[in-house]
Short mmCIF file of C-alpha atoms and ligand atoms in Angstrom, two decimals:
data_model
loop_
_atom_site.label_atom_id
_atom_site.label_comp_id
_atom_site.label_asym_id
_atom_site.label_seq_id
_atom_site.Cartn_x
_atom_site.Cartn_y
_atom_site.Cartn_z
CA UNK A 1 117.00 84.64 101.99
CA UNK A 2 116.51 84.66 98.22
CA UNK A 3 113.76 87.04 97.72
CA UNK A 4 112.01 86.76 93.55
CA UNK A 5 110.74 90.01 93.55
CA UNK A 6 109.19 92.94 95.84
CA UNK A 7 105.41 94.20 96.01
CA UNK A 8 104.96 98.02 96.21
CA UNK A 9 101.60 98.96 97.44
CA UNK A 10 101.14 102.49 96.45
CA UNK A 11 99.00 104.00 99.42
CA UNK A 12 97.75 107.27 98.43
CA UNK A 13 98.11 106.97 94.62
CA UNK A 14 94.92 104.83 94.84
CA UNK A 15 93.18 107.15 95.97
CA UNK A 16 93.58 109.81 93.15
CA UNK A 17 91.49 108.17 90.79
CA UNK A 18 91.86 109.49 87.21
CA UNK A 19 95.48 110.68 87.75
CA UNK A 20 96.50 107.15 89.26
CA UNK A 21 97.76 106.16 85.27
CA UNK A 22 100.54 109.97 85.60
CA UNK A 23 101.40 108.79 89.23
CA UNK A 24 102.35 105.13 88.21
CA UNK A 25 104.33 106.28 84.93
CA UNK A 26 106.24 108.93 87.22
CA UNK A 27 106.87 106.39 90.25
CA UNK A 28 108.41 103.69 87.86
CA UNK A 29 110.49 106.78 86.52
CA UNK A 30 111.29 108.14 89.68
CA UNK A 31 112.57 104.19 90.94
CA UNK A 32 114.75 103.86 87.48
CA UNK A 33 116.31 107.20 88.46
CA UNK A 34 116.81 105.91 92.44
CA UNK A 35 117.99 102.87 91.05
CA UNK A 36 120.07 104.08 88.06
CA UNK A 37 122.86 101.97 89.72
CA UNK A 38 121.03 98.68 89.20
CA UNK A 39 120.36 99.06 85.70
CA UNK A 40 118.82 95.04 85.84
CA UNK A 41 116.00 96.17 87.61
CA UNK A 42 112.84 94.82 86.13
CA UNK A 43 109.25 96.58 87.30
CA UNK A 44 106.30 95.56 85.96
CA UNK A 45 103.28 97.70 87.48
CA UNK A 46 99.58 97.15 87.72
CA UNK A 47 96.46 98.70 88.86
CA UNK A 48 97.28 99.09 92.46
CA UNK A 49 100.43 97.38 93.13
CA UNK A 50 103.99 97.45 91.41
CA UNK A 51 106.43 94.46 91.83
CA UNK A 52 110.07 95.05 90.47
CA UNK A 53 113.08 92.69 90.78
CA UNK A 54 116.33 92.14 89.89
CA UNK A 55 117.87 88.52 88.40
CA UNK A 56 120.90 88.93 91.07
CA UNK A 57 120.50 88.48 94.89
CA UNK A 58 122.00 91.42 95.98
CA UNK A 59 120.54 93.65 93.66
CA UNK A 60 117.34 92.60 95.48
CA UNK A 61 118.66 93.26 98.92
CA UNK A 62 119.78 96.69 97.73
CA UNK A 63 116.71 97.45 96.67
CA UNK A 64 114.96 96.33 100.32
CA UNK A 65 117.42 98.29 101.78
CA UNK A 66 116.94 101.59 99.67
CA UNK A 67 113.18 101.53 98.63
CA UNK A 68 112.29 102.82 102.39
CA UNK A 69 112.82 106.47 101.10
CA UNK A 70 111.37 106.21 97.81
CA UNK A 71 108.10 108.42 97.84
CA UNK A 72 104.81 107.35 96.86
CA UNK A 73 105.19 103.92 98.21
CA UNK A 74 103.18 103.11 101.16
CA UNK A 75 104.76 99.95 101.75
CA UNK A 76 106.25 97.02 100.43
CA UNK A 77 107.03 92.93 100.81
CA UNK A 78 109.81 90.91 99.63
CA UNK A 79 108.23 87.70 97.82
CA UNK A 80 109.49 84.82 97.58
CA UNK A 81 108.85 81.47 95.04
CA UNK A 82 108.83 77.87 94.99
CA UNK A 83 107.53 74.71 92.91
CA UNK A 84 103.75 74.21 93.53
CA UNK A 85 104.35 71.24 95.88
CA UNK A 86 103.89 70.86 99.88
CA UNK A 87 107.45 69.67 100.34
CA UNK A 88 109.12 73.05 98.52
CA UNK A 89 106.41 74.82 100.21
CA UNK A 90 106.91 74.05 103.55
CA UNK A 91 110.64 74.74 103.21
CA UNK A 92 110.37 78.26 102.00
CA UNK A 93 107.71 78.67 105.01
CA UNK A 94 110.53 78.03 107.78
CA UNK A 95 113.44 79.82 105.68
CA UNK A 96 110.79 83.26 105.29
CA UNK A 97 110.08 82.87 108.82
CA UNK A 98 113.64 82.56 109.59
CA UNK A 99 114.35 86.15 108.17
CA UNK A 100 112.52 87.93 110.82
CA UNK A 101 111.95 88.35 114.33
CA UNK A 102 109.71 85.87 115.46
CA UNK A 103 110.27 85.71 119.20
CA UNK A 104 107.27 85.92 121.14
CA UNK A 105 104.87 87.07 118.38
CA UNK A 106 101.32 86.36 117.45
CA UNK A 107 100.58 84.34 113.84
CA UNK A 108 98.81 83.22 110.98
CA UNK A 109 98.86 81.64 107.65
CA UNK A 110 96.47 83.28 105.02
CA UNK A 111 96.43 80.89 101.85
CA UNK A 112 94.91 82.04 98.25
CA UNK A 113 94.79 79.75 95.57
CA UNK A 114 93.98 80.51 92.46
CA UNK A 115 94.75 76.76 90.73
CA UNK A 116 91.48 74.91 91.98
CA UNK A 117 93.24 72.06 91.14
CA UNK A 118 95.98 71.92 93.75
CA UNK A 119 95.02 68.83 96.65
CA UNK A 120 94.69 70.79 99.19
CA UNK A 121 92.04 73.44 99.69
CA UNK A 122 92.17 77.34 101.13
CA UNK A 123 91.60 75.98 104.97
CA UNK A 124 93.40 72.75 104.34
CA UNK A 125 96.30 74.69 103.26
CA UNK A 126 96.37 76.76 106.29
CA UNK A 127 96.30 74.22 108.70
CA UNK A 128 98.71 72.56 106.97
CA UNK A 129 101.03 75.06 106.66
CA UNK A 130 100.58 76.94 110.03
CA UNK A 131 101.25 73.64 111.91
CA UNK A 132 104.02 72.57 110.23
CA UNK A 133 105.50 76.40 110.79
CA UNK A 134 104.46 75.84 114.65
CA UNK A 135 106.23 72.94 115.34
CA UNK A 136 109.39 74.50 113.71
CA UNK A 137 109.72 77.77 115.15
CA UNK A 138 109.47 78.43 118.85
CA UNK A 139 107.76 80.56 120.76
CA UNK A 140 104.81 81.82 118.12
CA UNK A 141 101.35 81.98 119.08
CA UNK A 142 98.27 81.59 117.06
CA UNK A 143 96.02 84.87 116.51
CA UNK A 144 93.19 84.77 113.93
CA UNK A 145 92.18 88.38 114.27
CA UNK A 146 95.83 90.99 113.76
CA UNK A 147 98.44 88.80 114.12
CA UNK A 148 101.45 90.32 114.31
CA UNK A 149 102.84 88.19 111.85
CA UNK A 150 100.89 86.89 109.03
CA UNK A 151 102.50 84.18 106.21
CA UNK A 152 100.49 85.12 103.07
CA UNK A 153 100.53 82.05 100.65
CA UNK A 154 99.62 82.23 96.77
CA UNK A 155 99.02 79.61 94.92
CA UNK A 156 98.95 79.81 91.37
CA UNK A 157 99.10 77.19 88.60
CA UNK A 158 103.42 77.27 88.01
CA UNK A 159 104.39 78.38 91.07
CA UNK A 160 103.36 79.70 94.79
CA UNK A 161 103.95 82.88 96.45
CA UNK A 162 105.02 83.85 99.69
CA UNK A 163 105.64 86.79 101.76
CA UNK A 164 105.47 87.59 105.19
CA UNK A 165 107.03 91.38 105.65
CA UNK A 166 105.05 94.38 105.38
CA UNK A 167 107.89 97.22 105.64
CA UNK A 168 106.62 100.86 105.62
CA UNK A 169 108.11 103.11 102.64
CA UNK A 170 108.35 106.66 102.76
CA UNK A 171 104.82 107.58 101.73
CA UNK A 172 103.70 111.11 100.38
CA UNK A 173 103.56 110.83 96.42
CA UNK A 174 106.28 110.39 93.33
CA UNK A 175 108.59 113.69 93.09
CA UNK A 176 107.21 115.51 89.81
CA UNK A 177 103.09 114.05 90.08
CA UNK A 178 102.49 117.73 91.76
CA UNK A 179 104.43 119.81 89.15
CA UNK A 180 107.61 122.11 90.08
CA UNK A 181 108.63 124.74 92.39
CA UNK A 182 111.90 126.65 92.97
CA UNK A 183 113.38 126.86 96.53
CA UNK A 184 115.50 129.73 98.11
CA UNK A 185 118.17 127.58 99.30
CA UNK A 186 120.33 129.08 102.13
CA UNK A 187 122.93 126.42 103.03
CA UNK A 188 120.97 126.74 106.88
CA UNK A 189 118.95 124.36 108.54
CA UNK A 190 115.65 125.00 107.65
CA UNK A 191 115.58 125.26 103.85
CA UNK A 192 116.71 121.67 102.71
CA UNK A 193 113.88 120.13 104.94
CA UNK A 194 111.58 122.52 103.80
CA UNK A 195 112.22 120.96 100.41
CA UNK A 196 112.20 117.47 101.95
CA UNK A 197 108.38 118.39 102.30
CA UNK A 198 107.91 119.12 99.22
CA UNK A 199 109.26 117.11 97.20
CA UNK A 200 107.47 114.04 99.82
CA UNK A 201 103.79 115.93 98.57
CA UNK A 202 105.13 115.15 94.88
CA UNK A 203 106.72 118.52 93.98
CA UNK A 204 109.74 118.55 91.88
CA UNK A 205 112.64 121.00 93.35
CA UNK A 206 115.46 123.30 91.47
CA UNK A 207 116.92 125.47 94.05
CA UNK A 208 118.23 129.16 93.83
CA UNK A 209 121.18 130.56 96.04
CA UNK A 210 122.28 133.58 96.56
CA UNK A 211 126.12 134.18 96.66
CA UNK A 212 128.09 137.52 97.43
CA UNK A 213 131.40 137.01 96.93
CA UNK A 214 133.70 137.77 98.85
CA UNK A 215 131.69 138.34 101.77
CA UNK A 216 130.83 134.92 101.20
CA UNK A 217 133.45 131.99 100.55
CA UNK A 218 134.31 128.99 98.28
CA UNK A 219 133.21 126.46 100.99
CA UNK A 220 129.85 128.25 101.96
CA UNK A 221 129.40 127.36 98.35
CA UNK A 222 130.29 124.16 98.33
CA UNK A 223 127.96 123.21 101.41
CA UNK A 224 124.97 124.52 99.65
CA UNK A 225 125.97 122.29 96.54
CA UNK A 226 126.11 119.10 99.17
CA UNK A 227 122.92 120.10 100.20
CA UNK A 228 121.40 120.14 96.40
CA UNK A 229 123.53 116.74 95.74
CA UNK A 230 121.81 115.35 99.14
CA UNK A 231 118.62 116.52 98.39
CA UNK A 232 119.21 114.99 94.86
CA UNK A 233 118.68 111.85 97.23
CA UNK A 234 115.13 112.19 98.03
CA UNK A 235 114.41 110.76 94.57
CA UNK A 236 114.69 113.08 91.76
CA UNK A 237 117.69 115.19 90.54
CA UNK A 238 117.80 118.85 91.40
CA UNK A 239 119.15 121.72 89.67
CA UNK A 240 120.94 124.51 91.76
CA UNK A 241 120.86 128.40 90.42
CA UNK A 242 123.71 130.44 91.92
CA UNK A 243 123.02 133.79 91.91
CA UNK A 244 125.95 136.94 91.46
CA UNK A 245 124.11 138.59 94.70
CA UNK A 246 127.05 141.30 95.62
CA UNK A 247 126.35 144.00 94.12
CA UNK A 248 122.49 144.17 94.70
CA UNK A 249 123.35 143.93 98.42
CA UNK A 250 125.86 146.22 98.39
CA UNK A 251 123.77 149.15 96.69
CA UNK A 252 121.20 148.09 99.37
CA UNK A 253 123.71 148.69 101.78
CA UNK A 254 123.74 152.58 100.52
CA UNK A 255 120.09 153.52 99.27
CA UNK A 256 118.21 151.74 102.06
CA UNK A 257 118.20 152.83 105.86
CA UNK A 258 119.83 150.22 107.74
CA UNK A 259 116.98 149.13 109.87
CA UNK A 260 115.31 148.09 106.62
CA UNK A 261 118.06 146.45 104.14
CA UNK A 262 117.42 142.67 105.44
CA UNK A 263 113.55 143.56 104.15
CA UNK A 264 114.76 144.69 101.12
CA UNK A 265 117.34 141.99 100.76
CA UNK A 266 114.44 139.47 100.84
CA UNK A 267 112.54 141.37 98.30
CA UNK A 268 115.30 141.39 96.18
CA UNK A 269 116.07 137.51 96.82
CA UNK A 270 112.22 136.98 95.79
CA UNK A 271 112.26 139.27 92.81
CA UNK A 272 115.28 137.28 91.45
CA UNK A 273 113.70 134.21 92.31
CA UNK A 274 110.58 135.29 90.50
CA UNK A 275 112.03 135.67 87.35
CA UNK A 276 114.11 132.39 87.75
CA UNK A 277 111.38 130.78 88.13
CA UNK A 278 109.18 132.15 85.74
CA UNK A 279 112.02 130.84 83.04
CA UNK A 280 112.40 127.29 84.12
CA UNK A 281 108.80 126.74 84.14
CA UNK A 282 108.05 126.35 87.89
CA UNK A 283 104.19 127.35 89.61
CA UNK A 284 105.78 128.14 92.49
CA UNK A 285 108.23 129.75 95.50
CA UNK A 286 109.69 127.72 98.03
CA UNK A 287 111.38 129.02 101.29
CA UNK A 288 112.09 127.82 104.55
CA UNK A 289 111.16 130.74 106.36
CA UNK A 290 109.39 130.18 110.00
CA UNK A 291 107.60 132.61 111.87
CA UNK A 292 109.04 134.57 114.94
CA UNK A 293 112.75 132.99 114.64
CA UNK A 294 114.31 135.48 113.41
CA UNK A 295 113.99 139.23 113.62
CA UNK A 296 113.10 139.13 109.20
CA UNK A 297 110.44 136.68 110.04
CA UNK A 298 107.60 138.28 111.44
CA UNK A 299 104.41 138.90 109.70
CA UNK A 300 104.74 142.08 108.46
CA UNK A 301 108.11 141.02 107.15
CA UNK A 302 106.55 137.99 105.18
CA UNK A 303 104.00 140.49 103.56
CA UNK A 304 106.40 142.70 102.86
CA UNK A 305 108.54 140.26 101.13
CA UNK A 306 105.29 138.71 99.45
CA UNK A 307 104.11 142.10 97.86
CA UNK A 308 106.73 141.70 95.42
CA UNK A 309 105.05 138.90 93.47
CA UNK A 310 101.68 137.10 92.91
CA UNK A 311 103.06 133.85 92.65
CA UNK A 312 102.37 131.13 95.55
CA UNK A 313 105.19 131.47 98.26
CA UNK A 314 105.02 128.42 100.36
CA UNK A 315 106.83 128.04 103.42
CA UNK A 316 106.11 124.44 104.62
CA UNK A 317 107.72 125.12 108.05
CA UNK A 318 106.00 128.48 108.91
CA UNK A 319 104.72 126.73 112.13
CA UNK A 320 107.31 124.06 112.99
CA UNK A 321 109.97 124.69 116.00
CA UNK A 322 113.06 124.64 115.37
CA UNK A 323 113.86 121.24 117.57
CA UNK A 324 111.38 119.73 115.12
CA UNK A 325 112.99 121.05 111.91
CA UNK A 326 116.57 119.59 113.44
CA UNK A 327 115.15 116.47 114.05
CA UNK A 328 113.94 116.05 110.21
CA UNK A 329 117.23 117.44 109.66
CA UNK A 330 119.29 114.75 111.57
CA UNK A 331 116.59 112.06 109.75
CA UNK A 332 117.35 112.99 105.98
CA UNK A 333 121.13 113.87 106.88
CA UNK A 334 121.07 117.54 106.05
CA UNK A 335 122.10 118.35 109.53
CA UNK A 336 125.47 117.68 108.92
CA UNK A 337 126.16 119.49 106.22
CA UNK A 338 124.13 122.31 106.93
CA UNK A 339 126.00 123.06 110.54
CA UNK A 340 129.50 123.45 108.80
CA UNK A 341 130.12 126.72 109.77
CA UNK A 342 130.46 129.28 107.38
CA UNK A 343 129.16 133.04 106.62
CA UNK A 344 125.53 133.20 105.14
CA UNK A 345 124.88 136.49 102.39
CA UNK A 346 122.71 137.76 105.06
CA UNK A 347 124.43 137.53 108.14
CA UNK A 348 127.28 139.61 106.70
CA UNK A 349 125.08 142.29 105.90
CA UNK A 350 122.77 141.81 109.01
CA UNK A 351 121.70 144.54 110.74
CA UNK A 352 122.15 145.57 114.48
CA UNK A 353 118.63 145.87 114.71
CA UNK A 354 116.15 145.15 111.71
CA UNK A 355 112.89 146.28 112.10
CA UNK A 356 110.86 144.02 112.99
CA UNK A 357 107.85 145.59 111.61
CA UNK A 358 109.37 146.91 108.30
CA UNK A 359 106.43 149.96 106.82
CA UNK A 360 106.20 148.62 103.21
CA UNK A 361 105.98 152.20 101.55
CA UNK A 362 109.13 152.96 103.52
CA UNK A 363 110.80 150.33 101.94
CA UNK A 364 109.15 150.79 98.30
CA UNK A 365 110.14 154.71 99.19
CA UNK A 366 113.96 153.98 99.17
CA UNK A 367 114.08 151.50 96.85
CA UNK A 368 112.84 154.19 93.83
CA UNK A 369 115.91 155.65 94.05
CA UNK A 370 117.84 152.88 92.06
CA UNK A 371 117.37 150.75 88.87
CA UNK A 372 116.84 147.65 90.43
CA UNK A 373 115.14 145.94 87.62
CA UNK A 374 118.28 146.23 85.57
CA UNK A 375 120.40 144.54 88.11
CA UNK A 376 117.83 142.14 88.69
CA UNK A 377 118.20 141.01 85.17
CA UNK A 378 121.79 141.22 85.12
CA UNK A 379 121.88 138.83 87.77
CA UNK A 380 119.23 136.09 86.45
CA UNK A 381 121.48 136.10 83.05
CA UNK A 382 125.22 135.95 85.00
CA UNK A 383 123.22 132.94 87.30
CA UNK A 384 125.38 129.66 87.34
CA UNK A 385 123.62 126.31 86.90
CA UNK A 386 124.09 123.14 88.54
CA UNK A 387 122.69 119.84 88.27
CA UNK A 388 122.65 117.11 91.04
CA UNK A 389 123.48 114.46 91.36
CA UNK A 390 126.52 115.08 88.64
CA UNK A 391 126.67 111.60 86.90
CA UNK A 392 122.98 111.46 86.38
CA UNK A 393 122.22 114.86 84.86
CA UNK A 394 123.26 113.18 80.93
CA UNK A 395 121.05 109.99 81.36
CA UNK A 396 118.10 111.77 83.11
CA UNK A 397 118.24 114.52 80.52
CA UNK A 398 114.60 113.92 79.76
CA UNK A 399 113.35 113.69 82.63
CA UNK A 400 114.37 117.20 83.66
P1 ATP B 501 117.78 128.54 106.92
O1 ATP B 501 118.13 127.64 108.05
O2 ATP B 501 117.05 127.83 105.82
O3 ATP B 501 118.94 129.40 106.45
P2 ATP B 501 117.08 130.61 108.70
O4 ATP B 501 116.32 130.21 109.87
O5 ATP B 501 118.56 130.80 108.82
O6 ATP B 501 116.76 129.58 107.53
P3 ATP B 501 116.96 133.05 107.22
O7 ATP B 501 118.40 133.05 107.11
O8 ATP B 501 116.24 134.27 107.68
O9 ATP B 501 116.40 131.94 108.19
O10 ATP B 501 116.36 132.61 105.84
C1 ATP B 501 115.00 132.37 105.64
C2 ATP B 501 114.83 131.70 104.29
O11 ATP B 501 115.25 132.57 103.24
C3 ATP B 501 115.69 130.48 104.13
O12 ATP B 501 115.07 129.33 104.68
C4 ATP B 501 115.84 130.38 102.65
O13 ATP B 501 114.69 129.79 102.06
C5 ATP B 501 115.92 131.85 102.23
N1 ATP B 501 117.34 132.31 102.14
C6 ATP B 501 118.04 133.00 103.06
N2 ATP B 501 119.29 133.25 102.62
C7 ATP B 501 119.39 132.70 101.39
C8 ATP B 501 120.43 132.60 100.40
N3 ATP B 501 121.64 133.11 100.59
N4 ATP B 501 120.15 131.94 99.25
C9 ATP B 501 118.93 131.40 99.05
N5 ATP B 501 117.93 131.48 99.93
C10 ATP B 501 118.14 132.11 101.09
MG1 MG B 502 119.84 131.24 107.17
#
C-alpha cells in the first residue's frame, strides 16, 4: 500500500488549552529526535492534528511501524491520495481495504467534500463508493451506527483523501511538556519502568547511579548503561550520572549500627541525588521504590529517607505488585536487561536484618559523627556523565 502521509490526533494535548502551542512544538521535536534516522521526514502540524510524511515508501512504513510508542499521540491513520475522479477513487477504495482485516466485519463509507463542484454529492458519494467496495470484498456487512470499519473519504478540489485505520499510539504527553526530573537508577526491575511512567506523563529523565567499585563490577555497569540507552527509546535522550559511591558506603559500614546502614545508605543516595539534581536543573526525585517489598521499603523507611530533602520524591510504583511492574517490564523490554545477574551497591552491603522501622534520630545520631557533606560533594564533582543514545547526544545538543 502506498500510504501519502499519516494523521496524528493528539488526544490529551487538546485538552490543555493555552499550553497546546509548547506541547505541539515539543511533540514535532520529540518525533525529529525518534525519527533522527529518517531525516526526509516532513510534519506539518495544525490545531489539533499533525500529519508528517516521508517522499519514500518505506520511510512511511517505518514510521507506521515506530510511531505506536511515540507519546502524546493518541492515535493515528495512514492516508492515502488519488486524482479527484470516481475511477482512481474507487481503486484506492479496494487497495485501502485490501491492507486490513476485513473478514467478517461491520462497514461504512463516510464522504466529506469540500469542492461543491465535484458530480456527485456527500450521500451520492457514499452509496457509490460503499457499493462498489461491497461487491468487491467479501464478507463485510453494512453498519450505520460503529462500524467496525469505517472508509473516510475527502474530497478536496486537487485531490481526495482516504483512510480507513485508526491505530492507537502510546498516549500520555510529549517527553519534556512536564519539565525534568532525575531518577535513582538501580540496574533492577523496578526503576526503568518507573521512569517509563514518567517520561509517558511528559517528564524528561537524566538518571543517577550509584557505583562502588569493586564490590560492584564492570558489567553491573554496563547493564545500567543499556537500561539508560533503552530508556533513551521512549522518545527523548537521557543522560546517566555515575556516582563514586565506595567510600560513603564503606564509612557507613563503620559509624552506623548495622541494623541501620541500608537507611542511611538511602539517605545518602538521596542527598547525592539532591545536589545532582539541584545542578542540572531538575524539579524533581524519581525512584522506583514500592512499598512492603523489601525490608528498606516500609513507611517509616520512606520518611526517613524523605527527611533529607524538601524536594518532591515521586515513586510512581509505590502501589504496583511486582507481577505488574514485570509485565511493563517485559512490554518496554527492560526485563531483559535488567535480570542479567549481577551484584547491586546495596545488596553487597545488605544487612542480615535491617530494621524495618529505622528511629530517624537514631540514624541522624550516628551519622554526626562524620563529615558527610564533604564526601557528598566529593562525590557529585568525581560523578561520570553519560548521554544516551551515543550518536544522538551532538545533534540533539539543544534539545538537552
Ligand atoms: P529496583 O528493581 O529498581 O532495583 P528494588 O525493588 O530492587 O528496585 P531497592 O534495591 O530497594 O528495590 O531500590 C529501591 C530504589 O532505590 C530503586 O528503584 C532505585 O530507584 C533506587 N536505587 C537502589 N539502588 C540504587 C543504585 N545503586 N543506584 C541508583 N539508584 C538506586
Ligand atoms: Mg534493587
Amino acid at each position: 500500500m502506498k500510504w501519502h502521509e499519516i494523521l496524528i490526533r493528539y488526544g490529551e494535548l487538546t485538552t490543555k488549552g493555552r499550553n497546546r502551542k509548547q506541547f505541539i512544538t515539543r511533540l514535532r521535536e520529540n518525533l525529529r529526535f525518534s525519527f533522527a534516522d529518517i531525516p526526509d521526514m516532513k510534519i506539518r502540524a495544525e490545531r489539533d492534528r499533525m500529519y508528517i510524511s516521508s517522499d519514500k515508501d518505506e520511510d512511511m512504513d517505518e514510521l507506521i511501524k515506530r510511531l505506536p510508542t511515540v507519546f502524546g499521540i493518541h492515535s493515528f491513520s495512514p492516508v492515502a491520495k488519488c486524482e479527484p475522479t470516481l475511477d482512481a477513487m474507487k481503486e484506492l477504495a479496494i487497495n485501502i481495504m485490501k491492507s486490513i482485516d476485513t473478514d467478517g466485519k461491520t462497514f461504512k463509507v463516510n464522504a466529506k467534500r469540500s469542492d461543491k463542484r465535484f458530480p456527485l454529492d456527500t450521500y451520492e458519494l457514499q452509496l457509490e463508493m460503499g457499493g462498489h467496495v461491497l461487491s468487491n470484498i467479501p464478507n463485510l456487512h453494512v453498519q450505520m451506527k460503529e462500524p467496525e470499519i469505517e472508509l473516510r473519504i475527502e474530497v478536496r478540489e486537487h485531490a481526495v483523501y482516504m483512510m480507513v485505520e485508526v491505530i492507537p499510539g502510546a498516549g500520555g504527553l510529549p517527553v519534556g511538556a512536564n519539565g525534568k526530573a532525575l531518577l535513582l537508577l538501580s540496574g533492577g526491575i523496578d526503576s526503568p519502568v518507573a521512569g517509563y511512567y514518567m517520561m509517558k506523563r511528559g517528564v524528561r529523565i537524566e538518571a543517577i547511579h550509584f557505583f562502588s567499585p569493586p564490590y560492584t563490577s564492570d558489567r553491573s555497569l554496563e547493564k545500567v548503561k543499556d537500561l539508560a540507552e533503552r530508556m533513551s527509546r521512549f522518545g527523548a535522550n537521557v543522560r546517566l550520572h555515575i556516582i563514586p559511591f565506595t567510600e560513603i558506603q564503606q564509612v557507613i559500614q563503620q559509624q552506623v549500627p548495622e541494623n541501620v546502614t541500608m537507611t542511611s545508605t538511602r539517605r545518602m543516595m538521596m542527598k547525592i541525588s539532591d545536589a545532582v539534581r539541584e545542578e542540572i536543573g531538575a524539579t524533581a526525585i524519581v525512584t522506583g521504590e514500592n512499598l512492603g517489598q523489601v525490608a528498606s521499603q516500609t513507611l517509616e523507611s520512606l520518611a526517613a529517607i524523605n527527611e533529607v530533602t524538601s524536594t518532591p520524591i515521586l515513586r510512581p510504583l509505590i502501589t504496583y505488585d511486582k507481577l505488574e511492574i514485570i509485565d511493563v517490564a517485559r512490554k518496554i523490554d527492560t526485563y531483559d536487561i535488567s535480570i542479567r545477574p549481577y551484584e547491586d551497591c546495596c545488596t553487597v552491603f545488605t544487612p542480615a536484618s535491617p530494621k524495618t522501622k529505622p528511629k530517624l534520630e537514631k540514624v541522624v545520631y550516628y551519622e554526626s559523627f562524620t563529615d558527610f557533606d564533604e564526601m557528598i560533594k566529593k562525590a557529585v564533582q568525581n560523578r561520570e556523565i553519560h548521554t544516551f543514545p551515543k550518536q544522538k547526544q551532538d545533534e540533539f545538543a539543544d534539545l538537552l
